[in-house]
Every structure is written in structure tokens, then in C-alpha cells.
N, C-alpha and C. Protein backbone atom coordinates (compact mmCIF):
# COMPACT_ATOMS: atom_id res chain seq x y z
N MET A 1 -18.88 0.31 -4.58
CA MET A 1 -17.89 -0.73 -4.79
C MET A 1 -16.54 -0.43 -4.26
N GLN A 2 -15.73 -0.68 -3.49
CA GLN A 2 -14.37 -0.29 -3.25
C GLN A 2 -13.41 -1.46 -3.77
N ALA A 3 -12.04 -1.34 -4.00
CA ALA A 3 -11.36 -2.13 -4.35
C ALA A 3 -9.63 -1.65 -3.69
N CYS A 4 -8.60 -2.38 -3.54
CA CYS A 4 -7.29 -2.13 -3.57
C CYS A 4 -6.25 -2.74 -4.28
N ILE A 5 -5.42 -1.83 -4.53
CA ILE A 5 -4.59 -2.51 -5.49
C ILE A 5 -3.06 -2.57 -4.79
N ILE A 6 -2.54 -3.68 -4.47
CA ILE A 6 -1.14 -3.66 -3.93
C ILE A 6 -0.22 -4.06 -4.75
N LEU A 7 0.84 -2.75 -5.13
CA LEU A 7 1.71 -2.85 -6.19
C LEU A 7 3.19 -3.81 -5.25
N ALA A 8 3.28 -4.85 -6.02
CA ALA A 8 3.89 -6.18 -5.80
C ALA A 8 5.38 -6.07 -6.34
N GLY A 9 5.34 -5.51 -7.78
CA GLY A 9 6.58 -5.65 -8.28
C GLY A 9 7.44 -4.99 -7.99
N GLY A 10 8.47 -4.80 -9.23
CA GLY A 10 10.05 -4.52 -8.61
C GLY A 10 10.85 -5.55 -8.78
N ARG A 11 12.19 -4.65 -8.88
CA ARG A 11 13.71 -5.72 -9.15
C ARG A 11 14.26 -6.24 -8.09
N PHE A 12 13.89 -5.52 -6.62
CA PHE A 12 14.20 -5.95 -5.13
C PHE A 12 15.96 -5.86 -5.33
N ALA A 13 16.48 -4.86 -6.08
CA ALA A 13 17.92 -4.78 -5.95
C ALA A 13 18.37 -4.67 -4.69
N ARG A 14 17.90 -3.61 -3.88
CA ARG A 14 18.45 -3.46 -2.78
C ARG A 14 18.44 -4.36 -1.66
N PHE A 15 17.41 -5.58 -1.63
CA PHE A 15 16.96 -6.52 -0.63
C PHE A 15 18.06 -7.81 -1.07
N GLY A 16 17.90 -7.67 -2.19
CA GLY A 16 18.73 -9.15 -2.72
C GLY A 16 17.90 -10.00 -3.27
N ARG A 17 16.47 -10.09 -2.75
CA ARG A 17 15.54 -11.47 -3.15
C ARG A 17 14.45 -10.68 -3.04
N ASP A 18 13.34 -11.59 -3.51
CA ASP A 18 11.77 -10.77 -3.29
C ASP A 18 11.65 -10.86 -2.04
N LYS A 19 11.14 -9.51 -1.71
CA LYS A 19 11.32 -8.87 -0.44
C LYS A 19 10.01 -9.04 0.00
N ASN A 20 9.03 -9.07 -0.82
CA ASN A 20 7.51 -9.57 -0.54
C ASN A 20 7.23 -10.70 0.37
N LEU A 21 8.28 -11.72 -0.17
CA LEU A 21 8.25 -13.14 0.68
C LEU A 21 9.30 -13.52 2.01
N ALA A 22 10.08 -12.19 2.27
CA ALA A 22 10.55 -12.21 3.53
C ALA A 22 9.92 -12.15 4.60
N PRO A 23 10.45 -12.99 5.66
CA PRO A 23 9.66 -13.19 6.92
C PRO A 23 9.28 -12.16 8.11
N LEU A 24 8.11 -11.26 8.33
CA LEU A 24 8.30 -10.60 9.39
C LEU A 24 7.18 -11.24 10.50
N GLY A 25 7.85 -11.51 11.29
CA GLY A 25 6.84 -11.71 12.70
C GLY A 25 6.72 -13.61 12.41
N GLY A 26 7.28 -14.16 11.42
CA GLY A 26 6.94 -15.44 10.95
C GLY A 26 5.81 -15.68 9.65
N LYS A 27 5.53 -14.30 9.13
CA LYS A 27 4.75 -14.18 8.17
C LYS A 27 5.44 -13.60 6.91
N PRO A 28 5.01 -13.79 5.85
CA PRO A 28 5.45 -13.15 4.63
C PRO A 28 4.87 -11.61 4.63
N LEU A 29 5.89 -11.13 4.31
CA LEU A 29 5.66 -9.65 4.60
C LEU A 29 4.55 -8.90 3.54
N ILE A 30 4.44 -9.55 2.50
CA ILE A 30 2.78 -9.33 1.82
C ILE A 30 1.58 -9.30 2.50
N TRP A 31 2.05 -10.29 3.19
CA TRP A 31 0.78 -11.16 4.05
C TRP A 31 0.20 -10.09 5.03
N TRP A 32 1.01 -9.40 5.52
CA TRP A 32 0.86 -8.47 6.84
C TRP A 32 0.04 -7.42 6.13
N THR A 33 0.69 -6.75 4.71
CA THR A 33 0.02 -5.58 3.94
C THR A 33 -1.89 -6.11 3.56
N ALA A 34 -1.60 -7.18 2.99
CA ALA A 34 -3.02 -7.59 2.67
C ALA A 34 -4.01 -8.01 3.75
N GLN A 35 -3.53 -8.04 4.78
CA GLN A 35 -4.65 -8.24 6.50
C GLN A 35 -5.08 -6.78 6.50
N GLY A 36 -4.21 -5.97 6.51
CA GLY A 36 -4.48 -4.58 6.73
C GLY A 36 -5.89 -4.13 5.62
N LEU A 37 -5.65 -4.48 4.73
CA LEU A 37 -6.77 -4.31 3.49
C LEU A 37 -7.81 -5.14 3.19
N THR A 38 -8.11 -6.49 4.09
CA THR A 38 -9.26 -7.06 4.17
C THR A 38 -10.47 -6.20 4.06
N SER A 39 -11.06 -5.38 4.28
CA SER A 39 -11.94 -4.79 4.25
C SER A 39 -12.44 -3.59 2.87
N ALA A 40 -10.95 -3.92 2.18
CA ALA A 40 -11.34 -3.51 0.82
C ALA A 40 -12.74 -4.11 0.02
N GLY A 41 -12.34 -5.25 0.18
CA GLY A 41 -13.78 -5.85 -0.92
C GLY A 41 -12.55 -6.74 -1.92
N ASN A 42 -12.42 -6.04 -2.81
CA ASN A 42 -11.66 -6.65 -4.12
C ASN A 42 -10.29 -6.01 -3.84
N VAL A 43 -9.33 -7.16 -3.72
CA VAL A 43 -7.79 -6.79 -3.25
C VAL A 43 -7.19 -7.28 -4.79
N ILE A 44 -6.34 -6.56 -5.47
CA ILE A 44 -5.83 -6.66 -6.52
C ILE A 44 -4.30 -6.47 -6.14
N ILE A 45 -3.51 -7.34 -6.83
CA ILE A 45 -2.00 -7.78 -6.33
C ILE A 45 -1.56 -7.26 -7.95
N ALA A 46 -0.91 -6.06 -8.18
CA ALA A 46 0.36 -6.25 -9.23
C ALA A 46 1.22 -6.46 -9.15
N ALA A 47 1.56 -7.64 -10.06
CA ALA A 47 2.95 -8.21 -9.94
C ALA A 47 3.57 -8.01 -11.13
N ASN A 48 4.71 -8.64 -11.22
CA ASN A 48 5.75 -8.95 -12.54
C ASN A 48 5.15 -9.76 -13.74
N ASN A 49 5.18 -11.04 -12.74
CA ASN A 49 4.58 -12.08 -13.77
C ASN A 49 3.99 -13.05 -13.14
N TRP A 50 3.45 -14.12 -13.90
CA TRP A 50 2.34 -14.99 -13.25
C TRP A 50 2.88 -15.92 -11.95
N ALA A 51 4.13 -16.50 -12.29
CA ALA A 51 4.80 -17.22 -11.39
C ALA A 51 4.99 -16.14 -10.00
N GLN A 52 5.25 -15.18 -10.10
CA GLN A 52 5.12 -14.43 -8.93
C GLN A 52 3.90 -14.08 -8.29
N ALA A 53 3.05 -13.79 -9.14
CA ALA A 53 1.47 -13.50 -8.87
C ALA A 53 0.90 -14.62 -8.04
N GLU A 54 1.13 -15.73 -8.50
CA GLU A 54 0.78 -17.37 -7.95
C GLU A 54 1.27 -17.43 -6.72
N LYS A 55 2.24 -17.19 -6.42
CA LYS A 55 3.08 -17.34 -5.17
C LYS A 55 2.29 -16.27 -4.17
N TYR A 56 2.04 -15.02 -4.28
CA TYR A 56 1.44 -13.98 -3.46
C TYR A 56 -0.17 -14.26 -3.32
N LEU A 57 -0.66 -14.77 -4.41
CA LEU A 57 -2.07 -15.11 -4.37
C LEU A 57 -2.34 -16.34 -3.19
N LYS A 58 -1.42 -17.09 -3.27
CA LYS A 58 -1.57 -18.17 -2.18
C LYS A 58 -1.18 -17.90 -0.59
N ILE A 59 -0.52 -17.23 -0.75
CA ILE A 59 -0.35 -16.30 0.57
C ILE A 59 -1.36 -15.38 0.86
N VAL A 60 -1.80 -14.56 0.19
CA VAL A 60 -3.16 -13.50 0.79
C VAL A 60 -4.47 -14.42 0.90
N GLY A 61 -4.60 -15.38 0.08
CA GLY A 61 -5.83 -16.24 0.15
C GLY A 61 -6.77 -15.91 -0.71
N VAL A 62 -7.90 -16.68 -0.59
CA VAL A 62 -9.28 -16.74 -1.38
C VAL A 62 -9.49 -14.89 -1.41
N GLY A 63 -10.15 -14.39 -2.46
CA GLY A 63 -10.55 -13.20 -2.85
C GLY A 63 -9.74 -12.08 -3.51
N ALA A 64 -8.58 -12.35 -3.52
CA ALA A 64 -7.62 -11.95 -4.44
C ALA A 64 -7.43 -12.09 -5.38
N THR A 65 -7.12 -11.18 -6.38
CA THR A 65 -6.74 -11.60 -7.87
C THR A 65 -5.36 -10.63 -8.17
N ALA A 66 -4.93 -10.85 -9.64
CA ALA A 66 -3.50 -10.30 -9.87
C ALA A 66 -3.78 -9.80 -11.30
N ALA A 67 -3.17 -8.69 -11.60
CA ALA A 67 -2.87 -7.78 -12.59
C ALA A 67 -1.56 -7.83 -13.07
N LEU A 68 -0.74 -7.98 -14.14
CA LEU A 68 0.70 -8.15 -14.55
C LEU A 68 1.11 -6.82 -15.05
N ASP A 69 2.16 -6.25 -14.39
CA ASP A 69 2.79 -5.07 -14.88
C ASP A 69 3.32 -5.24 -16.54
N PRO A 70 2.58 -4.27 -17.34
CA PRO A 70 3.00 -4.66 -18.74
C PRO A 70 4.48 -4.02 -18.82
N VAL A 71 5.06 -3.13 -18.27
CA VAL A 71 6.66 -2.86 -17.83
C VAL A 71 7.27 -3.43 -16.43
N PRO A 72 7.30 -4.51 -16.51
CA PRO A 72 7.91 -4.69 -15.19
C PRO A 72 9.03 -4.55 -14.66
N SER A 73 9.08 -4.48 -13.19
CA SER A 73 10.56 -3.76 -12.71
C SER A 73 10.92 -2.33 -13.04
N GLU A 74 10.07 -1.67 -13.72
CA GLU A 74 10.67 -0.64 -14.20
C GLU A 74 9.97 0.97 -13.42
N GLY A 75 9.07 0.47 -12.18
CA GLY A 75 8.39 1.48 -11.80
C GLY A 75 7.07 1.08 -11.27
N ALA A 76 6.27 1.85 -10.85
CA ALA A 76 4.89 1.07 -10.36
C ALA A 76 3.83 1.55 -11.08
N ALA A 77 4.00 2.63 -11.92
CA ALA A 77 2.93 3.32 -12.90
C ALA A 77 2.29 2.39 -13.65
N GLY A 78 2.81 1.51 -14.46
CA GLY A 78 2.36 0.13 -15.44
C GLY A 78 1.42 -0.61 -14.10
N GLY A 79 1.94 -1.46 -13.31
CA GLY A 79 1.23 -2.17 -12.36
C GLY A 79 0.17 -1.28 -11.82
N LEU A 80 0.16 -0.40 -11.59
CA LEU A 80 -1.49 0.36 -10.89
C LEU A 80 -2.28 0.50 -12.15
N LEU A 81 -1.75 0.90 -13.55
CA LEU A 81 -2.53 0.82 -14.78
C LEU A 81 -3.23 -0.18 -15.06
N GLN A 82 -2.46 -1.71 -14.71
CA GLN A 82 -3.03 -3.04 -14.86
C GLN A 82 -4.10 -2.98 -14.02
N GLY A 83 -3.97 -2.96 -12.86
CA GLY A 83 -4.63 -3.10 -11.57
C GLY A 83 -6.12 -2.44 -11.76
N LEU A 84 -5.66 -0.84 -12.41
CA LEU A 84 -7.00 -0.15 -12.57
C LEU A 84 -8.21 -0.47 -13.64
N ARG A 85 -7.46 -1.33 -14.78
CA ARG A 85 -8.09 -1.82 -15.48
C ARG A 85 -8.74 -3.24 -15.28
N SER A 86 -8.50 -3.92 -14.36
CA SER A 86 -9.04 -5.10 -13.89
C SER A 86 -10.29 -4.93 -12.75
N THR A 87 -10.49 -3.85 -12.46
CA THR A 87 -11.58 -3.29 -11.70
C THR A 87 -12.49 -2.49 -12.08
N TYR A 88 -13.86 -2.44 -11.69
CA TYR A 88 -14.93 -1.71 -12.15
C TYR A 88 -15.15 -0.48 -10.94
N ALA A 89 -14.54 -0.54 -9.70
CA ALA A 89 -14.72 0.29 -8.53
C ALA A 89 -13.91 1.40 -8.95
N GLU A 90 -15.30 2.40 -8.66
CA GLU A 90 -15.13 3.81 -8.70
C GLU A 90 -13.94 4.51 -8.00
N ASN A 91 -13.63 4.36 -7.16
CA ASN A 91 -12.48 5.03 -6.14
C ASN A 91 -11.75 3.46 -5.74
N VAL A 92 -10.21 3.55 -5.60
CA VAL A 92 -9.41 2.59 -5.34
C VAL A 92 -8.27 2.96 -4.29
N ALA A 93 -8.16 1.97 -3.37
CA ALA A 93 -7.18 2.47 -2.72
C ALA A 93 -5.91 1.66 -3.40
N VAL A 94 -4.96 2.50 -2.71
CA VAL A 94 -3.48 1.89 -3.62
C VAL A 94 -2.20 1.74 -2.29
N CYS A 95 -1.62 0.79 -2.31
CA CYS A 95 -0.34 0.72 -1.54
C CYS A 95 0.54 -0.41 -1.95
N TYR A 96 1.76 -0.11 -1.48
CA TYR A 96 2.82 -0.76 -1.70
C TYR A 96 2.92 -2.30 -0.88
N ALA A 97 3.39 -3.25 -1.62
CA ALA A 97 3.44 -4.59 -0.26
C ALA A 97 4.27 -4.54 0.32
N ASP A 98 5.39 -3.76 0.11
CA ASP A 98 6.15 -3.33 1.22
C ASP A 98 6.20 -2.65 2.69
N THR A 99 4.61 -2.35 2.70
CA THR A 99 4.37 -1.63 3.84
C THR A 99 3.44 -2.39 4.84
N PRO A 100 3.88 -2.84 5.52
CA PRO A 100 3.36 -3.81 6.14
C PRO A 100 2.40 -3.33 7.43
N PHE A 101 2.24 -2.21 7.68
CA PHE A 101 1.75 -1.41 8.86
C PHE A 101 0.83 -0.43 8.60
N ILE A 102 0.29 -0.81 7.12
CA ILE A 102 -0.95 0.32 6.85
C ILE A 102 -2.21 0.03 8.06
N VAL A 103 -3.00 1.39 7.81
CA VAL A 103 -4.10 1.34 8.83
C VAL A 103 -5.39 1.52 7.95
N TRP A 104 -6.36 0.64 8.15
CA TRP A 104 -7.55 0.58 7.03
C TRP A 104 -8.24 2.04 7.50
N GLY A 105 -7.94 2.25 8.98
CA GLY A 105 -8.91 3.78 8.98
C GLY A 105 -8.75 4.88 8.51
N ILE A 106 -7.26 5.10 7.86
CA ILE A 106 -6.83 6.04 6.98
C ILE A 106 -7.14 6.10 5.78
N TYR A 107 -7.29 4.87 5.29
CA TYR A 107 -7.89 4.79 3.74
C TYR A 107 -9.47 5.08 3.98
N CYS A 108 -9.93 4.75 5.10
CA CYS A 108 -11.83 5.33 5.29
C CYS A 108 -11.45 6.64 5.15
N LYS A 109 -10.66 7.37 5.61
CA LYS A 109 -10.68 8.70 5.77
C LYS A 109 -10.39 9.23 4.08
N LEU A 110 -9.28 8.81 3.53
CA LEU A 110 -9.25 9.13 1.68
C LEU A 110 -10.43 9.01 1.22
N PHE A 111 -11.13 7.76 1.23
CA PHE A 111 -12.19 7.37 0.63
C PHE A 111 -13.30 8.48 0.74
N GLU A 112 -13.03 9.05 2.08
CA GLU A 112 -14.25 9.91 2.16
C GLU A 112 -13.96 11.18 1.63
N VAL A 113 -12.67 11.84 1.72
CA VAL A 113 -12.19 13.48 1.05
C VAL A 113 -11.91 13.15 0.05
N ALA A 114 -11.67 12.02 -0.70
CA ALA A 114 -11.90 11.75 -2.49
C ALA A 114 -12.95 12.12 -3.02
N GLN A 115 -14.21 12.10 -2.37
CA GLN A 115 -15.44 12.78 -3.31
C GLN A 115 -15.26 13.83 -3.54
N GLY A 116 -15.53 13.93 -4.84
CA GLY A 116 -15.72 15.45 -5.73
C GLY A 116 -14.21 15.67 -6.15
N HIS A 117 -13.44 14.91 -5.79
CA HIS A 117 -12.06 15.13 -6.60
C HIS A 117 -11.54 13.63 -7.40
N GLU A 118 -10.42 13.75 -7.77
CA GLU A 118 -9.78 12.72 -8.65
C GLU A 118 -9.10 11.97 -8.02
N GLY A 119 -9.51 12.04 -6.23
CA GLY A 119 -8.45 11.05 -5.37
C GLY A 119 -8.15 11.99 -4.33
N ALA A 120 -7.23 10.92 -3.60
CA ALA A 120 -7.17 11.67 -2.08
C ALA A 120 -5.67 10.74 -2.00
N VAL A 121 -4.90 11.83 -1.37
CA VAL A 121 -3.52 11.34 -0.82
C VAL A 121 -3.15 11.64 0.72
N VAL A 122 -2.45 11.13 1.25
CA VAL A 122 -1.91 11.47 2.73
C VAL A 122 -0.67 11.87 2.27
N GLU A 123 -0.51 13.40 3.21
CA GLU A 123 0.57 14.44 2.85
C GLU A 123 1.49 14.03 4.54
N ALA A 124 2.61 13.47 4.74
CA ALA A 124 3.23 13.46 5.78
C ALA A 124 4.75 13.48 5.85
N LYS A 125 5.38 13.72 6.89
CA LYS A 125 6.83 14.08 6.68
C LYS A 125 7.19 14.88 5.50
N GLY A 126 6.17 15.76 5.08
CA GLY A 126 6.59 16.98 4.55
C GLY A 126 6.55 16.52 2.91
N LYS A 127 5.88 15.29 2.61
CA LYS A 127 5.47 14.99 1.09
C LYS A 127 4.48 14.36 0.99
N ARG A 128 3.79 14.29 -0.23
CA ARG A 128 2.76 13.31 -0.34
C ARG A 128 3.15 11.85 -0.75
N GLN A 129 2.44 11.28 -0.09
CA GLN A 129 2.85 10.07 -0.06
C GLN A 129 2.02 9.38 -1.34
N TYR A 130 2.57 9.06 -2.18
CA TYR A 130 1.57 8.34 -3.52
C TYR A 130 1.16 6.97 -3.59
N ASN A 131 1.75 6.29 -2.66
CA ASN A 131 1.36 5.02 -2.21
C ASN A 131 0.42 4.89 -1.01
N LEU A 132 0.10 5.93 -0.60
CA LEU A 132 -0.66 5.87 0.68
C LEU A 132 -1.99 6.85 0.16
N ALA A 133 -2.91 6.61 -0.82
CA ALA A 133 -3.99 7.09 -1.42
C ALA A 133 -4.77 6.40 -1.71
N VAL A 134 -6.14 7.41 -2.46
CA VAL A 134 -6.96 6.50 -3.02
C VAL A 134 -7.26 7.62 -4.27
N TYR A 135 -7.67 6.54 -5.41
CA TYR A 135 -7.68 7.09 -6.91
C TYR A 135 -8.91 6.82 -7.19
N SER A 136 -9.45 7.96 -8.16
CA SER A 136 -10.64 7.68 -8.84
C SER A 136 -10.14 6.95 -10.60
N ARG A 137 -10.77 5.93 -10.63
CA ARG A 137 -10.37 5.00 -11.62
C ARG A 137 -9.93 5.64 -13.08
N LEU A 138 -11.14 6.21 -13.66
CA LEU A 138 -11.10 6.70 -14.84
C LEU A 138 -9.85 7.71 -15.04
N PRO A 139 -10.09 9.10 -14.56
CA PRO A 139 -8.88 9.80 -14.61
C PRO A 139 -7.46 9.42 -14.28
N THR A 140 -7.42 8.49 -12.91
CA THR A 140 -6.09 8.00 -13.12
C THR A 140 -5.30 7.22 -13.81
N ILE A 141 -6.51 6.69 -14.91
CA ILE A 141 -6.16 5.54 -16.14
C ILE A 141 -5.32 6.53 -16.78
N LYS A 142 -6.17 7.65 -16.92
CA LYS A 142 -5.74 8.66 -18.45
C LYS A 142 -4.27 9.19 -17.83
N ALA A 143 -4.24 9.64 -16.91
CA ALA A 143 -3.11 10.18 -16.48
C ALA A 143 -1.98 8.83 -16.59
N LEU A 144 -2.06 8.03 -16.31
CA LEU A 144 -1.04 6.74 -16.21
C LEU A 144 -0.64 6.60 -17.75
N LYS A 145 -1.65 6.37 -18.69
CA LYS A 145 -1.43 6.54 -19.98
C LYS A 145 -0.43 7.39 -20.62
N THR A 146 -0.92 8.51 -19.98
CA THR A 146 -0.13 9.69 -20.57
C THR A 146 1.04 9.86 -20.10
N GLY A 147 1.55 9.25 -18.91
CA GLY A 147 2.91 9.39 -18.22
C GLY A 147 4.06 8.42 -18.60
N ILE A 148 3.25 7.20 -19.15
CA ILE A 148 4.02 6.17 -19.51
C ILE A 148 4.25 6.10 -20.51
N ASP A 149 3.36 6.80 -21.74
CA ASP A 149 3.45 7.22 -23.11
C ASP A 149 4.58 7.95 -23.05
N ALA A 150 4.86 8.86 -22.12
CA ALA A 150 5.78 9.98 -22.31
C ALA A 150 7.12 9.51 -21.63
N GLY A 151 7.29 8.29 -21.15
CA GLY A 151 8.67 7.43 -20.46
C GLY A 151 8.53 7.62 -18.74
N THR A 152 7.43 8.20 -18.04
CA THR A 152 7.64 8.06 -16.75
C THR A 152 6.47 6.97 -16.18
N LEU A 153 7.45 5.98 -15.47
CA LEU A 153 7.14 5.18 -14.77
C LEU A 153 6.83 4.99 -13.39
N ASP A 154 6.97 6.36 -12.58
CA ASP A 154 6.66 6.08 -11.13
C ASP A 154 5.63 7.26 -10.88
N LEU A 155 4.83 6.72 -9.65
CA LEU A 155 3.53 7.22 -9.43
C LEU A 155 3.57 8.75 -9.46
N GLU A 156 4.43 9.34 -8.72
CA GLU A 156 4.33 10.62 -8.62
C GLU A 156 4.49 11.72 -9.91
N GLY A 157 5.52 10.98 -10.71
CA GLY A 157 5.89 11.70 -12.07
C GLY A 157 4.21 11.65 -12.84
N CYS A 158 3.75 10.72 -12.76
CA CYS A 158 2.51 10.18 -13.35
C CYS A 158 1.01 11.15 -12.97
N LEU A 159 1.04 11.20 -11.63
CA LEU A 159 -0.31 11.52 -11.00
C LEU A 159 -0.12 13.08 -10.43
N LYS A 160 0.68 13.68 -10.32
CA LYS A 160 1.20 14.67 -10.08
C LYS A 160 -0.06 15.48 -10.13
N ASP A 161 -0.43 15.58 -11.44
CA ASP A 161 -1.50 16.77 -11.84
C ASP A 161 -3.07 16.56 -11.63
N LEU A 162 -3.00 15.44 -11.22
CA LEU A 162 -4.71 14.98 -10.56
C LEU A 162 -5.10 15.66 -9.83
N ASP A 163 -6.14 16.33 -9.48
CA ASP A 163 -7.03 16.91 -8.53
C ASP A 163 -6.95 15.88 -7.39
N LEU A 164 -6.12 16.04 -6.55
CA LEU A 164 -6.13 15.25 -5.31
C LEU A 164 -6.48 16.00 -3.88
N ALA A 165 -7.36 15.46 -3.03
CA ALA A 165 -7.44 15.85 -1.72
C ALA A 165 -6.46 15.69 -1.04
N VAL A 166 -5.94 16.28 -0.04
CA VAL A 166 -4.82 16.04 0.88
C VAL A 166 -5.49 15.89 2.30
N VAL A 167 -5.13 14.74 2.81
CA VAL A 167 -5.14 14.48 4.16
C VAL A 167 -3.79 14.68 5.06
N PRO A 168 -3.65 15.76 5.66
CA PRO A 168 -2.35 16.11 6.08
C PRO A 168 -2.01 15.39 7.54
N GLU A 169 -0.85 15.22 7.71
CA GLU A 169 -0.30 14.40 8.93
C GLU A 169 -0.85 14.45 10.40
N GLU A 170 -1.67 15.47 10.72
CA GLU A 170 -2.32 15.52 11.83
C GLU A 170 -3.64 14.76 12.05
N GLU A 171 -4.18 14.61 11.01
CA GLU A 171 -5.62 14.06 10.57
C GLU A 171 -5.55 12.47 10.87
N ILE A 172 -3.98 12.04 10.40
CA ILE A 172 -4.06 10.73 10.66
C ILE A 172 -3.25 10.14 12.18
N ILE A 173 -2.65 11.15 12.86
CA ILE A 173 -1.93 11.08 13.72
C ILE A 173 -2.59 9.92 14.77
N ASP A 174 -3.99 10.43 15.17
CA ASP A 174 -4.68 9.47 16.16
C ASP A 174 -4.79 7.95 15.83
N MET A 175 -4.89 7.97 14.48
CA MET A 175 -5.10 6.54 13.96
C MET A 175 -3.65 5.87 14.01
N ASP A 176 -2.67 6.57 13.87
CA ASP A 176 -1.37 5.71 13.84
C ASP A 176 -0.36 6.54 14.32
N PRO A 177 -0.27 6.70 16.03
CA PRO A 177 0.70 7.70 16.58
C PRO A 177 1.92 7.35 15.95
N HIS A 178 2.58 6.54 15.60
CA HIS A 178 3.92 6.79 15.30
C HIS A 178 4.25 6.73 13.71
N LEU A 179 3.24 6.88 13.23
CA LEU A 179 3.27 6.83 11.64
C LEU A 179 3.75 5.31 10.93
N ASP A 180 4.10 4.39 11.37
CA ASP A 180 4.28 3.23 11.22
C ASP A 180 3.81 3.01 9.80
N CYS A 181 2.49 3.41 9.24
CA CYS A 181 1.90 3.18 7.99
C CYS A 181 3.28 3.80 6.84
N LEU A 182 3.97 4.39 7.25
CA LEU A 182 4.87 5.32 6.08
C LEU A 182 6.10 4.07 6.25
N ILE A 183 6.22 3.17 6.92
CA ILE A 183 7.50 2.30 6.91
C ILE A 183 7.37 1.27 5.35
N ASP A 184 8.46 1.36 4.73
CA ASP A 184 8.61 0.65 3.68
C ASP A 184 9.76 -0.22 3.89
N VAL A 185 9.87 -1.38 3.67
CA VAL A 185 11.09 -2.39 3.45
C VAL A 185 11.65 -2.45 2.26
N ASP A 186 12.69 -1.92 2.08
CA ASP A 186 13.57 -1.83 0.97
C ASP A 186 14.90 -2.59 0.87
N THR A 187 15.37 -3.05 2.40
CA THR A 187 16.95 -3.83 2.67
C THR A 187 16.49 -4.51 3.68
N GLN A 188 17.54 -5.39 4.08
CA GLN A 188 17.53 -6.30 5.36
C GLN A 188 17.66 -5.52 6.54
N GLY A 189 17.91 -4.54 6.02
CA GLY A 189 18.27 -3.28 7.72
C GLY A 189 16.70 -2.69 7.92
N ASP A 190 15.69 -2.42 6.99
CA ASP A 190 14.50 -2.19 6.76
C ASP A 190 13.58 -3.58 7.25
N LEU A 191 13.93 -4.81 7.09
CA LEU A 191 13.51 -5.52 7.65
C LEU A 191 13.69 -5.81 8.83
N HIS A 192 14.70 -5.45 9.37
CA HIS A 192 14.99 -5.83 10.93
C HIS A 192 14.60 -4.60 11.75
N LYS A 193 14.25 -3.50 11.57
CA LYS A 193 13.80 -2.41 12.07
C LYS A 193 12.00 -2.85 12.09
N ALA A 194 11.41 -3.41 11.03
CA ALA A 194 10.12 -3.63 10.78
C ALA A 194 9.72 -4.47 11.97
N ASN A 195 10.33 -5.71 12.51
CA ASN A 195 10.47 -6.50 13.54
C ASN A 195 10.29 -6.31 14.32
N GLU A 196 11.22 -5.04 14.79
CA GLU A 196 11.43 -4.20 16.10
C GLU A 196 10.26 -3.68 16.39
N VAL A 197 9.40 -2.87 15.17
CA VAL A 197 8.34 -2.22 15.16
C VAL A 197 7.30 -2.99 15.46
N LEU A 198 7.03 -4.47 15.06
CA LEU A 198 6.19 -5.43 15.33
C LEU A 198 6.22 -5.64 16.67
N GLU A 199 7.20 -6.11 17.23
CA GLU A 199 7.45 -6.21 18.63
C GLU A 199 6.96 -5.37 19.73
N ARG A 200 7.40 -3.78 19.41
CA ARG A 200 6.90 -2.81 20.18
C ARG A 200 5.21 -2.90 19.89
N ARG A 201 4.56 -2.97 19.04
CA ARG A 201 3.23 -3.01 18.70
C ARG A 201 2.41 -4.12 19.58
N GLU A 202 3.25 -5.35 19.62
CA GLU A 202 2.59 -6.58 20.30
C GLU A 202 2.91 -6.03 21.72
N ALA A 203 4.05 -5.65 22.11
CA ALA A 203 3.86 -5.15 23.50
C ALA A 203 2.86 -4.20 23.70
N GLU A 204 2.57 -3.17 23.07
CA GLU A 204 1.60 -2.00 23.44
C GLU A 204 0.41 -2.48 23.29
N GLU A 205 -0.19 -3.90 22.46
CA GLU A 205 -1.32 -4.52 22.52
C GLU A 205 -1.10 -5.12 24.02
N GLU A 206 -0.50 -5.92 24.62
CA GLU A 206 -0.56 -6.57 25.82
C GLU A 206 -0.56 -5.39 26.57
N THR A 207 -0.05 -4.20 27.00
CA THR A 207 -0.27 -3.18 28.00
C THR A 207 -1.72 -2.83 27.92
N ARG A 208 -2.38 -2.61 26.76
CA ARG A 208 -3.82 -2.12 26.72
C ARG A 208 -4.82 -3.55 27.26
N LYS A 209 -4.42 -4.62 26.72
CA LYS A 209 -5.14 -5.66 27.30
C LYS A 209 -5.15 -5.48 28.85
N GLU A 210 -3.86 -5.51 29.52
CA GLU A 210 -3.77 -5.52 30.97
C GLU A 210 -4.36 -4.54 31.64
N LEU A 211 -4.39 -3.53 31.04
CA LEU A 211 -5.37 -1.98 31.49
C LEU A 211 -6.46 -1.97 31.62
N ALA A 212 -7.26 -3.24 30.68
CA ALA A 212 -8.39 -3.59 30.08
C ALA A 212 -8.79 -4.23 31.38
N CYS A 213 -8.28 -5.36 31.37
CA CYS A 213 -8.44 -6.35 32.79
C CYS A 213 -8.40 -5.66 33.83
N ASP A 214 -7.88 -4.58 34.33
CA ASP A 214 -7.51 -3.95 35.33
C ASP A 214 -8.86 -2.85 35.60
N ASP A 215 -9.62 -2.56 34.75
CA ASP A 215 -10.46 -1.62 34.79
C ASP A 215 -12.08 -2.53 34.91
């Protein structure tokens, strides 16, 4: 059994409003993230409150559930903890709601290498991407509880001591040549750049179709 937790809480201070509802290519940002995870089976959205969660669930559609962050807007650790508590999946994929270009094939690789460890994480652009990872549920719950009790609410601070297998950048580059999976939308400027990336990807897809027709 597999599951995915989309971390959708936050203050959205730099964006100025709920960025997860901001339009990217005519669809809300969180829609793109969820579409990349349809193969996960159980999709859990960790939100600040029920009013926010209900909006996201309507966008994502049938099959998704919600979990509420016990310490809303103060970091992702609480949302991940509640998300993990709401599933029985042994290993769970994790991403932020503002990463619209995630690649399911990368998560398949993470699920594979996580076996025998407490999870697996992508290491790209010189750092571990704790929001592009797969975590083993029970040890991660323990690590999050310990970190939160100590006043740590960011993922890296809570999870850095887990036994995590590492998938290096060179092992995902074939699946995502531009590393679009690392793009997150924190500001209006980031959203503009994400729309440019979407246009580039759509143009690349059209080119592939044209080449296929020529063959």
C-alpha cells in the first residue's frame, strides 16, 4: 500500500494570498501537484484548517482526504505528522503543494531505494530535498514528535537523523532533464516563471508529437 502527503499549509506571506489556489495554465497550483501523484493511491492533503482543506479537496477530486496541521502556519512538520497518522501505508511519498512539476517516476525510484531504510530522499543542487522524498511511517512519526516537542517545525530539522537512502541528481536527470521537479512557487514572480516552464513543456510535447508523426 502506498500513499502520498501533499503539504499545503503555510502563511503564504511572500505570495500575499493562498498560493495553492493561484492559476497555473488555467488550473489551481495544487491541482497540478495532485495530478502528478494520481498513481500514489491514497492522497492526503495536510492543510491549516477545514475551510482550507475543503477548497483543496474540491479541486483535487474524489479519493483525496485531508489532515489538519496541529501547529498551522509554523512549518511543515506538524502537517506531515498528522498526515502520517491518517494512513496505514508503510512508506509515504511527500511533496509540497507548490511544486507543480513533480515526476511520479522519481517517487517510484524513491520507493524502490527506501527498502531497508527509514526512507529515501533526492539530493539535487547540492542539498537534500526533504520535500521530494519517501518516508517510512513509524520511524518518521517518532522523529517528528521528538522534533516538534523540542520546538523544531521544519522538515530537515526533524528528519535529518533518519536513516535515509539518497537518490543523487544524476539518477533523476533522465526523468526530468531540467529538474523542474525542484521548482516551488513562493512569490508572484515564481508563479510567472512556472507559467513559462509550463509553456516550454507544452512546446516540447508538441515537438515530440510532430517527430512521432514524421516517423
